[in-house]
Each structure stands twice: as structure tokens, then as C-alpha cells.
Amino acid sequence: MYTHEDLARLQSQSLKMQSWIRQQTFSPENTKTLRRFSSWEVAELIFRINQSTFRGRLAAEPDLPGGEVEPDGRQRWFSLDEINALRRKMKINRKSLMPPRPAGKRAFRAAVANFKGGAGKSTVALHLAHAAALDGYRVLLVDFDPQATLSHSMGLTDVAEDYTVWGIMARDLIRETDRMNAATTGAASGTALPRRQIPASIRDLGLGELRHSDFIKPTAWSTIDIVPSCANAAFVEFASAQYRHLNPEWSFFAAVSRYLDGLGDDDYDLILFDCPPAIGYQSMNAVFAADMLYIPSGPGYWEYDSTTSFIGQLAEALEDLSGFGPTFPAGKVTLPKAFADIRFLMTRYEPGNDLHRAMFEAFRKVFGAHVAEHPIEMTRAVEQSGRFLSSVYEIDYREMTRETWRRARASFDRAYDEFKGSVIAAWDKI
Ligand SMILES: Nc1ncnc2c1ncn2[C@@H]1O[C@H](COP(=O)(O)OP(=O)(O)OP(=O)(O)O)[C@@H](O)[C@H]1O
Ligand SMILES: [Mg+2]
């Protein structure tokens, strides 16, 4: 017979292995660093200009950052900060290299969501974030999944649950309850709400005192920040049920949305959510805060089945929310939840596989124009990177077969270009 003590023992063994794997996969001091990008990559893949045009400009304008020359080669290698400086300073045929962003709008929020496990959510979120950062956007990631795949991939392995979505929700409960109680006290009429008490056990955690920026961590990518997650944040699913009971008027599903509303409009361009493979308090917060849903799905028949049930469950959950609390005090929350766009993206697609092609056609027949035209292809580059916790953008092309790397990168680039098009079209609607 086995008890929780046996489980705890197994877990401690596993933790030892985990830190060994991390030592093997991250640089010696156990922190992730971002590589430099070659002048070939910067010109042709990032700025999408001719290499000789790029080299000519660097030679003609000594004020531009020149990168570093590696001992073994002729190429120059640029850091992300240097690439961004080049992007700001250089114009090609009088055209700016800065990515488009509508004036006067807050950052656009996209949720990568599917309740199906292993659909490719974290891989898609990671690659879209890296592609967007290389495209010049400032990105905030929010990891809603206590599996914390995305946080680990971004190099954050030592996260306290206070600084996760769980912390944001607990802080929101305290603040919203205080706000409602103050409104009750202030109201002259007898129709006011009952006062709600938050027990000392929650208040004394001190989460109400956390500042906005306390939840946001920098990463090895200077233009990508993250609200990370950790295994202990799984607790949110238990805690939230209790929290709702403490204050039934609390719009628990809008906690993260309210948190993000508190950011400056210009702090970021793009906010990307990685969701857990389950319906729950965290995934509902992600969906509710999102302007656009991006739904990855594998190419198998059973994956089509689970994607279908995902949208069914989501529809039901959102319908439930739409009737939330008649006594709910007016805030920034608008119901029912409306998305500026909903997109489906096939992942792990093999163009030579008849079943995959048939499933892609089926997706298109059913979901029509909502289906992204460019599926993400199955690639060894990503399988390998799963072990190394890196995106194809982070992997130095000299470390693998150039053709494998280029094909993988081209597939993610096409998916990103299409994603960007959807974002820009949807941005105007918010
Ligand atoms: N395009 C791809 N080519 C090859 N392997 C892939 C690809 N996309 C994802 N994978 C692999 O599939 C597995 C699941 O991917 P991922 O972790 O992104 O899914 P997920 O939906 O986030 O999973 P979970 O539901 O557990 O959060 C990983 O091992 C990943 O490396
Ligand atoms: Mg995941």
C-alpha cells in the first residue's frame, strides 16, 4: 500500500533528476542566455532585405551597431538589442523596419488554448513569442499552466506561487472585495450589497500589497517578459472555489483581465497566453482576458474530436458566465465575452501524409475561414528542442542540419506571418 508519503518520496527523487537535466540543458550557471544572430539571419530572415544591402548600410553608417565577429568566421553576429537598435535607426527605401502597431491602442492579447493535452499549445506560444520579438514587438507572456512548460522554456525554473496567476487572482479577490465593501459603505440606499469578509489567513499572505510589476519577470530575451507559473500554482484550482464562496459577487474570471488593464497601453505590443489542458479558473481567466483565441490542434482524427469538444465546453462555460451576478457592481467587465477573432491552427502536420491532408481539409470544411492557411509542420528541430527547452529561433543553425533548421523555421515563420495578419486585423476592433 502507498500513501502520500510514498508519493512525496518519489517526487523528491524526481526533483533531483530535474535539476540534473536542467544542468545539462542550460548554460553552466543554470541561467538561460540568448545567442547572437548572424548577418545572414538579420538581413534575410529578420529584416527581409538583401544581405548585400544590409552589409552596405553597415559599412556606410559607422554609427550603427556592428555586431561581433566570431573568431572562426567572416559573419557578424548581432544581439537582440543590437537588432532592435538597427531596426529603429535604419530605413530601407525610406521605409521604416518597425513592425506595425495601431496608434492609441493597448497591447493585443491572444490566448493559445485547447483543453486537449499535447496539442502543441506551449510550442506555438513559445514560437509566436520569439518570432514576434525578432519582428520588433515587445511581448508579455502569461503562463496559465502549472506544468509551467512555457516558464521553463523561457528559463524561469525557480518561481514562487505568489508571483503566478494564482497570486494575481488572490490579490484581485482582496482588492475587489475591498472595493465592493467601500461601495457598500458609501451607498446611501438600503439596496447595498452585504459586506464580505476575507479571512486573515488570506489577507496575511500579503498579496494585496504586491505591486503590479512584482508579477512580471524579465527573460533572456530583452523584449520578452513573463508572468510565470510553477507546480504550486495548481493550488489555484482548489483555492478559487473557496474564494468564490467568500465573495460570490467577485468576478473571479476577470481577475487577470483587470490585472492586464492596469498595464500602461504602451508597455507591450503583444500579450500571449499559454493555457493549461483543462477547463478551470486559470483557463477561464485566460480566455476571458483574450482578444483573440488561437486554437492549435494536432492532425489526428481523435484530436479533431477533442478540439470539437473543447469549443463545446468553452461555449457552455462562457454562456454560464454571461449571466454572472445581477448584483455585480459595474466595472470594466463586459458580458457576454466577445472575441475579435477565433482561429484554428493545425500543428505537427506532415504535408506528405494523406490522413493529415484529409484532416486539414475537414477542418477547413467545418471551420471555414477560421482555419489558419499555414499549418505548423512536424519537425525534428522542435522534437529536439523539447529536450533542450528551446525554440527553433534560439537554436543556432550551425548545431543541426541546415536544411532541417531552415524548413522548421520557414514553417514557424509562415505561421507567425499569418498570426500577425490576424492580430493586426483584429487590433482595430478592440
Ligand atoms: N511542430 C512540431 N513538431 C514536432 N514536435 C512537436 C511540434 N509541436 C509540438 N511538438 C511536440 O509535441 C509535444 C507536445 O507539445 P506542447 O508541449 O507544445 O503541447 P501542449 O498543448 O502545450 O501540451 P500540454 O497540454 O501538456 O500543455 C512536445 O513534446 C513537443 O515537443
Ligand atoms: Mg503546454
Coordinates of C-alpha atoms and ligand atoms in Angstrom, one line a residue:
M1 CA 0.0 0.0 0.0
Y2 CA 1.2 3.5 -0.8
T3 CA 0.3 6.8 0.8
H4 CA 1.0 10.5 0.2
E5 CA 4.4 9.9 1.9
D6 CA 5.4 7.5 -0.9
L7 CA 4.3 10.0 -3.5
A8 CA 6.3 12.7 -1.7
R9 CA 9.4 10.4 -1.7
L10 CA 9.0 9.7 -5.4
Q11 CA 8.7 13.4 -6.1
S12 CA 11.9 14.2 -4.2
Q13 CA 13.7 11.6 -6.3
S14 CA 12.3 13.2 -9.4
L15 CA 13.3 16.7 -8.4
K16 CA 16.9 15.6 -8.1
M17 CA 16.7 14.3 -11.7
Q18 CA 15.0 17.5 -12.8
S19 CA 17.9 19.7 -11.6
W20 CA 20.4 17.3 -13.3
I21 CA 18.5 17.7 -16.6
R22 CA 18.5 21.4 -16.2
Q23 CA 22.2 21.5 -15.6
Q24 CA 22.7 19.5 -18.8
T25 CA 20.4 21.7 -20.9
F26 CA 21.1 25.2 -19.6
S27 CA 24.4 27.0 -19.5
P28 CA 26.7 26.3 -16.6
E29 CA 25.3 28.9 -14.1
N30 CA 21.8 27.4 -14.8
T31 CA 20.5 30.6 -16.4
K32 CA 19.3 30.7 -20.0
T33 CA 21.1 33.1 -22.4
L34 CA 20.1 34.2 -25.8
R35 CA 22.5 33.6 -28.7
R36 CA 23.5 36.2 -31.3
F37 CA 22.1 36.2 -34.8
S38 CA 24.3 36.2 -37.9
S39 CA 24.2 39.0 -40.5
W40 CA 22.6 36.4 -42.9
E41 CA 19.8 35.8 -40.4
V42 CA 19.4 39.5 -39.6
A43 CA 19.2 40.6 -43.2
E44 CA 17.3 37.8 -44.9
L45 CA 15.2 36.2 -42.2
I46 CA 14.6 39.1 -39.8
F47 CA 14.6 42.4 -41.7
R48 CA 13.9 40.5 -45.0
I49 CA 16.3 42.6 -47.0
N50 CA 19.1 41.8 -49.3
Q51 CA 22.3 40.7 -47.5
S52 CA 24.5 43.0 -49.6
T53 CA 22.1 45.9 -49.0
F54 CA 22.5 45.3 -45.2
R55 CA 26.3 45.0 -45.4
G56 CA 26.5 48.1 -47.5
R57 CA 24.5 50.1 -44.9
L58 CA 26.6 48.9 -42.1
A59 CA 29.8 49.9 -43.9
A60 CA 28.3 53.3 -44.9
E61 CA 27.0 54.2 -41.4
P62 CA 29.6 53.6 -38.7
D63 CA 27.2 54.8 -36.0
L64 CA 25.0 51.7 -36.5
P65 CA 25.8 48.7 -34.1
G66 CA 28.2 46.5 -35.9
G67 CA 27.8 43.2 -34.1
E68 CA 30.6 40.9 -33.2
V69 CA 32.9 38.9 -35.5
E70 CA 33.4 35.3 -34.2
P71 CA 37.0 34.1 -34.4
D72 CA 36.2 31.3 -36.8
G73 CA 34.1 33.2 -39.4
R74 CA 33.6 36.2 -41.5
Q75 CA 30.0 36.8 -40.5
R76 CA 29.0 39.4 -37.9
W77 CA 26.8 38.3 -35.1
F78 CA 24.2 40.6 -33.5
S79 CA 22.5 40.6 -30.1
L80 CA 18.7 41.1 -29.9
D81 CA 19.3 44.6 -28.5
E82 CA 21.6 45.4 -31.5
I83 CA 19.0 44.1 -33.9
N84 CA 16.4 46.4 -32.3
A85 CA 18.7 49.4 -32.4
L86 CA 19.3 48.7 -36.2
R87 CA 15.6 48.4 -36.7
R88 CA 15.0 51.8 -35.1
K89 CA 17.8 53.6 -36.9
M90 CA 17.7 52.1 -40.4
K91 CA 15.3 52.9 -43.2
I92 CA 15.2 50.8 -46.4
N93 CA 13.9 52.7 -49.4
R94 CA 12.7 55.3 -46.9
K95 CA 10.6 52.7 -45.2
S96 CA 10.8 52.0 -41.5
L97 CA 11.7 48.5 -40.3
M98 CA 9.5 48.9 -37.2
P99 CA 6.5 46.5 -37.1
P100 CA 3.0 48.0 -37.4
R101 CA 1.1 48.9 -34.3
P102 CA -2.2 50.9 -34.4
A103 CA -1.9 54.3 -32.6
G104 CA -3.6 54.8 -29.3
K105 CA -4.4 51.1 -28.6
R106 CA -3.3 48.9 -25.7
A107 CA -1.4 45.7 -26.3
F108 CA -3.2 43.0 -28.2
R109 CA -4.0 39.8 -26.2
A110 CA -4.0 36.4 -27.7
A111 CA -4.7 33.1 -25.9
V112 CA -3.3 29.9 -27.2
A113 CA -5.9 27.5 -25.9
N114 CA -7.2 23.9 -26.2
F115 CA -8.3 21.6 -23.4
K116 CA -6.7 18.8 -25.3
G117 CA -3.3 17.9 -23.8
G118 CA -0.2 17.9 -26.0
A119 CA -2.0 19.8 -28.8
G120 CA 1.2 22.0 -29.2
K121 CA 0.0 25.0 -27.2
S122 CA 3.2 25.7 -25.4
T123 CA 5.3 25.1 -28.6
V124 CA 3.1 27.5 -30.5
A125 CA 3.1 30.2 -27.8
L126 CA 6.9 30.0 -27.4
H127 CA 7.5 30.2 -31.2
L128 CA 5.0 33.0 -31.7
A129 CA 6.6 35.0 -28.9
H130 CA 10.1 34.5 -30.2
A131 CA 9.1 35.3 -33.8
A132 CA 7.2 38.5 -32.6
A133 CA 10.2 39.6 -30.6
L134 CA 12.5 39.1 -33.6
D135 CA 10.0 41.1 -35.6
G136 CA 10.4 44.0 -33.2
Y137 CA 7.4 43.7 -30.9
R138 CA 7.6 43.9 -27.2
V139 CA 6.0 40.8 -25.8
L140 CA 4.5 39.8 -22.4
L141 CA 3.9 36.1 -21.9
V142 CA 1.4 34.8 -19.3
D143 CA 1.8 31.2 -18.3
F144 CA -1.5 30.0 -17.0
D145 CA -0.4 26.4 -16.8
P146 CA 1.1 25.0 -13.6
Q147 CA 3.0 22.5 -15.7
A148 CA 5.0 25.7 -16.4
T149 CA 6.4 24.4 -19.8
L150 CA 6.5 27.9 -21.1
S151 CA 8.1 29.4 -18.0
H152 CA 10.8 26.7 -18.1
S153 CA 11.4 27.2 -21.8
M154 CA 11.9 30.9 -21.1
G155 CA 14.5 30.0 -18.4
L156 CA 12.4 30.5 -15.3
T157 CA 12.6 27.5 -13.1
D158 CA 12.6 28.9 -9.6
V159 CA 9.2 30.6 -9.3
A160 CA 7.2 31.2 -6.1
E161 CA 3.4 30.7 -6.4
D162 CA 2.8 34.2 -5.1
Y163 CA 4.1 35.6 -8.4
T164 CA 1.9 33.5 -10.7
V165 CA -1.7 33.8 -11.9
W166 CA -2.6 32.4 -8.5
G167 CA -1.1 35.4 -6.9
I168 CA -2.9 37.7 -9.3
M169 CA -6.2 36.1 -8.5
A170 CA -5.8 36.2 -4.8
R171 CA -4.7 39.9 -4.9
D172 CA -7.7 40.6 -7.1
L173 CA -10.1 39.0 -4.7
I174 CA -8.7 41.2 -1.9
R175 CA -8.9 44.3 -3.9
E176 CA -12.2 43.7 -5.5
T177 CA -13.7 42.8 -2.1
D178 CA -12.4 46.0 -0.5
R179 CA -13.7 48.0 -3.5
M180 CA -17.2 46.4 -3.1
N181 CA -17.2 46.9 0.6
A182 CA -16.3 50.5 0.2
A183 CA -19.1 51.0 -2.3
T184 CA -21.5 49.3 0.1
T185 CA -20.4 51.7 2.9
G186 CA -20.7 54.7 0.6
A187 CA -24.1 53.8 -0.7
A188 CA -26.9 55.8 0.9
S189 CA -29.7 53.5 -0.2
G190 CA -30.7 50.3 1.5
T191 CA -30.1 48.2 -1.6
A192 CA -26.4 47.9 -1.0
L193 CA -24.5 44.7 -1.1
P194 CA -23.7 42.7 2.0
R195 CA -20.2 43.2 3.4
R196 CA -17.8 40.4 2.6
Q197 CA -15.0 39.3 4.9
I198 CA -11.7 38.0 3.7
P199 CA -10.2 35.8 6.4
A200 CA -6.8 36.7 7.9
S201 CA -5.3 33.5 6.5
I202 CA -5.7 35.0 3.0
R203 CA -5.0 38.7 3.9
D204 CA -1.9 37.8 5.9
L205 CA -0.3 36.3 2.8
G206 CA 0.4 40.0 1.9
L207 CA -0.7 39.5 -1.7
G208 CA -2.9 42.6 -1.6
E209 CA 0.4 44.6 -1.1
L210 CA 2.1 43.3 -4.2
R211 CA 2.7 45.9 -6.9
H212 CA 1.7 45.4 -10.5
S213 CA 5.3 44.9 -11.6
D214 CA 6.0 42.2 -9.0
F215 CA 4.4 39.6 -11.2
I216 CA 6.4 40.4 -14.3
K217 CA 9.8 38.7 -14.7
P218 CA 12.5 39.5 -17.3
T219 CA 13.8 36.7 -19.5
A220 CA 16.9 36.1 -21.6
W221 CA 15.0 37.9 -24.4
S222 CA 15.3 41.6 -23.5
T223 CA 11.9 42.3 -25.2
I224 CA 10.0 39.4 -23.7
D225 CA 8.8 39.4 -20.1
I226 CA 6.7 36.7 -18.5
V227 CA 4.2 36.2 -15.7
P228 CA 5.5 32.7 -14.9
S229 CA 3.9 29.7 -13.4
C230 CA 5.1 26.8 -11.2
A231 CA 3.7 23.5 -10.0
N232 CA 2.4 25.0 -6.8
A233 CA 0.1 27.3 -8.8
A234 CA -2.1 24.2 -9.4
F235 CA -3.4 25.2 -6.0
V236 CA -5.4 28.0 -7.6
E237 CA -7.9 25.5 -8.8
F238 CA -8.7 24.5 -5.2
A239 CA -8.3 27.9 -3.8
S240 CA -10.5 29.7 -6.3
A241 CA -13.6 27.6 -5.3
Q242 CA -13.1 28.7 -1.7
Y243 CA -12.5 32.3 -2.8
R244 CA -15.7 32.4 -4.8
H245 CA -17.6 31.2 -1.7
L246 CA -16.0 34.0 0.4
N247 CA -17.3 36.6 -2.1
P248 CA -19.9 35.3 -4.6
E249 CA -20.1 38.7 -6.3
W250 CA -16.4 38.5 -7.2
S251 CA -16.0 38.2 -10.9
F252 CA -13.2 35.5 -10.5
F253 CA -12.9 35.0 -14.2
A254 CA -11.9 38.6 -14.8
A255 CA -9.0 38.8 -12.4
V256 CA -6.3 38.6 -14.9
S257 CA -8.1 40.8 -17.4
R258 CA -8.3 43.5 -14.7
Y259 CA -4.7 43.0 -13.9
L260 CA -3.7 43.5 -17.5
D261 CA -5.9 46.6 -17.7
G262 CA -3.6 48.1 -15.2
L263 CA -0.6 47.9 -17.5
G264 CA 0.4 51.0 -19.5
D265 CA -1.0 50.9 -23.0
D266 CA 2.5 51.2 -24.4
D267 CA 4.3 48.8 -22.0
Y268 CA 3.9 45.9 -24.5
D269 CA 2.6 45.3 -28.0
L270 CA 1.6 41.7 -27.7
I271 CA 0.4 39.7 -24.7
L272 CA 0.4 35.9 -25.3
F273 CA -1.2 33.4 -23.0
D274 CA -0.3 29.7 -22.7
C275 CA -3.2 27.8 -21.3
P276 CA -3.4 24.5 -19.3
P277 CA -5.1 21.5 -21.0
A278 CA -8.2 21.8 -18.8
I279 CA -11.2 23.9 -18.2
G280 CA -10.8 25.7 -14.8
Y281 CA -10.3 29.0 -13.1
Q282 CA -7.0 29.7 -14.8
S283 CA -8.0 28.8 -18.3
M284 CA -11.3 30.8 -17.9
N285 CA -9.2 33.8 -16.8
A286 CA -7.0 33.4 -19.9
V287 CA -10.0 33.1 -22.3
F288 CA -11.8 36.0 -20.6
A289 CA -8.7 38.3 -20.9
A290 CA -8.1 37.4 -24.5
D291 CA -8.9 39.5 -27.6
M292 CA -8.3 36.5 -29.8
L293 CA -8.4 32.8 -29.4
Y294 CA -5.7 30.8 -31.2
I295 CA -6.6 27.1 -31.1
P296 CA -3.9 24.7 -32.0
S297 CA -4.8 21.1 -32.9
G298 CA -2.9 18.0 -33.9
P299 CA -3.7 16.4 -37.3
G300 CA -5.2 13.1 -36.0
Y301 CA -8.9 12.2 -36.0
W302 CA -9.1 12.0 -32.2
E303 CA -7.6 15.4 -32.0
Y304 CA -10.3 16.8 -34.2
D305 CA -12.7 15.1 -31.8
S306 CA -11.2 16.8 -28.7
T307 CA -11.0 20.2 -30.4
T308 CA -14.7 19.9 -31.2
S309 CA -15.5 19.1 -27.6
F310 CA -13.2 21.9 -26.4
I311 CA -15.2 24.5 -28.3
G312 CA -18.4 23.0 -27.0
Q313 CA -17.2 23.1 -23.4
L314 CA -15.9 26.6 -23.9
A315 CA -19.2 27.8 -25.3
E316 CA -21.0 26.4 -22.3
A317 CA -18.7 27.9 -19.8
L318 CA -18.9 31.3 -21.5
E319 CA -22.6 31.1 -21.6
D320 CA -22.7 30.4 -17.9
L321 CA -20.5 33.4 -17.3
S322 CA -22.7 35.6 -19.4
G323 CA -25.4 35.6 -16.8
F324 CA -23.0 36.4 -14.0
G325 CA -24.4 38.1 -10.8
P326 CA -27.2 40.5 -11.2
T327 CA -25.8 42.4 -8.2
F328 CA -22.4 42.6 -9.7
P329 CA -21.2 46.2 -9.4
A330 CA -20.3 47.8 -12.7
G331 CA -16.7 47.5 -13.6
K332 CA -14.7 47.2 -16.8
V333 CA -16.1 43.7 -17.4
T334 CA -18.5 43.4 -20.4
L335 CA -20.6 40.3 -20.8
P336 CA -21.1 38.2 -22.8
K337 CA -17.4 37.8 -23.6
A338 CA -16.7 38.7 -27.3
F339 CA -13.6 37.8 -29.2
A340 CA -12.2 40.0 -32.0
D341 CA -11.2 36.7 -33.8
I342 CA -11.1 32.9 -33.3
R343 CA -8.5 31.0 -35.2
F344 CA -7.7 27.3 -35.6
L345 CA -4.1 26.3 -36.3
M346 CA -3.1 22.7 -37.2
T347 CA 0.2 21.5 -35.7
R348 CA 2.5 18.6 -36.1
Y349 CA 1.3 18.5 -39.7
E350 CA 3.1 16.3 -42.3
P351 CA 2.3 17.5 -45.9
G352 CA 3.1 14.1 -47.3
N353 CA 0.7 12.3 -45.0
D354 CA -2.7 11.5 -46.6
L355 CA -4.6 11.4 -43.3
H356 CA -3.1 14.7 -42.3
R357 CA -4.2 16.3 -45.5
A358 CA -7.6 14.9 -45.2
M359 CA -8.0 16.2 -41.7
F360 CA -6.8 19.6 -42.7
E361 CA -9.5 19.6 -45.4
A362 CA -12.1 18.5 -42.9
F363 CA -11.0 21.4 -40.6
R364 CA -11.4 23.8 -43.4
K365 CA -14.8 22.4 -44.4
V366 CA -16.1 22.8 -40.9
F367 CA -14.4 25.9 -39.6
G368 CA -14.0 27.7 -42.9
A369 CA -12.1 30.9 -42.9
H370 CA -11.3 30.5 -39.2
V371 CA -8.6 27.9 -40.1
A372 CA -5.1 29.2 -40.5
E373 CA -3.9 28.6 -44.0
H374 CA -0.4 27.5 -42.9
P375 CA -0.2 24.6 -40.5
I376 CA 2.9 24.1 -38.4
E377 CA 4.8 21.2 -39.7
M378 CA 6.1 18.3 -37.8
T379 CA 9.8 18.9 -37.4
R380 CA 12.7 17.2 -35.7
A381 CA 14.0 20.6 -34.8
V382 CA 11.2 21.0 -32.3
E383 CA 11.3 17.5 -31.0
Q384 CA 14.9 18.1 -30.2
S385 CA 14.3 21.4 -28.8
G386 CA 11.7 19.9 -26.4
R387 CA 14.7 18.3 -24.7
F388 CA 16.8 21.4 -24.9
L389 CA 13.8 23.6 -24.0
S390 CA 14.5 26.0 -26.9
S391 CA 12.6 27.3 -29.9
V392 CA 13.9 26.9 -33.5
Y393 CA 14.7 30.6 -33.3
E394 CA 17.0 30.0 -30.3
I395 CA 18.8 27.1 -31.9
D396 CA 22.0 28.1 -33.7
Y397 CA 21.6 26.7 -37.3
R398 CA 25.2 25.5 -37.1
E399 CA 24.1 23.0 -34.5
M400 CA 22.0 20.9 -36.8
T401 CA 21.4 20.1 -40.5
R402 CA 20.9 23.5 -42.1
E403 CA 18.0 22.2 -44.2
T404 CA 16.2 20.8 -41.2
W405 CA 16.6 24.1 -39.4
R406 CA 15.5 26.2 -42.4
R407 CA 12.4 24.1 -43.1
A408 CA 11.4 24.2 -39.4
R409 CA 12.0 28.0 -39.2
A410 CA 10.1 28.6 -42.5
S411 CA 7.1 26.7 -41.2
F412 CA 7.0 28.7 -38.0
D413 CA 7.7 31.9 -39.9
R414 CA 4.7 31.3 -42.2
A415 CA 2.5 30.6 -39.1
Y416 CA 3.8 33.7 -37.4
D417 CA 3.2 35.9 -40.5
E418 CA -0.4 34.7 -40.7
F419 CA -0.8 35.2 -36.9
K420 CA 0.5 38.7 -37.3
G421 CA -2.0 39.4 -40.1
S422 CA -4.9 38.2 -37.8
V423 CA -3.6 40.3 -34.9
I424 CA -3.4 43.5 -37.0
A425 CA -6.8 43.0 -38.4
A426 CA -8.3 42.3 -35.0
W427 CA -6.4 45.1 -33.2
D428 CA -8.6 47.7 -34.8
K429 CA -11.7 46.1 -33.3
I430 CA -10.7 46.5 -29.6
Ligands
LIG1 N1 5.6 21.1 -34.8 C1 6.1 20.1 -34.0 N2 6.9 19.2 -34.5 C2 7.4 18.2 -33.7 N3 7.0 18.1 -32.4 C3 6.2 19.0 -31.9 C4 5.6 20.0 -32.6 N4 4.8 20.8 -31.9 C5 4.8 20.2 -30.7 N5 5.6 19.1 -30.6 C6 5.9 18.2 -29.5 O1 4.7 17.7 -29.0 C7 4.7 17.7 -27.6 C8 3.6 18.5 -27.0 O2 3.7 19.8 -27.4 P1 3.4 21.0 -26.4 O3 4.0 20.8 -25.0 O4 3.6 22.3 -27.1 O5 1.8 20.8 -26.2 P2 0.8 21.4 -25.2 O6 -0.5 21.5 -25.9 O7 1.4 22.6 -24.6 O8 0.8 20.3 -24.1 P3 0.0 20.4 -22.6 O9 -1.4 20.2 -22.9 O10 0.6 19.3 -21.8 O11 0.3 21.8 -22.1 C9 6.1 18.2 -27.2 O12 6.9 17.1 -26.9 C10 6.6 19.0 -28.4 O13 8.0 19.0 -28.5
MG2 MG 1.6 23.2 -22.6

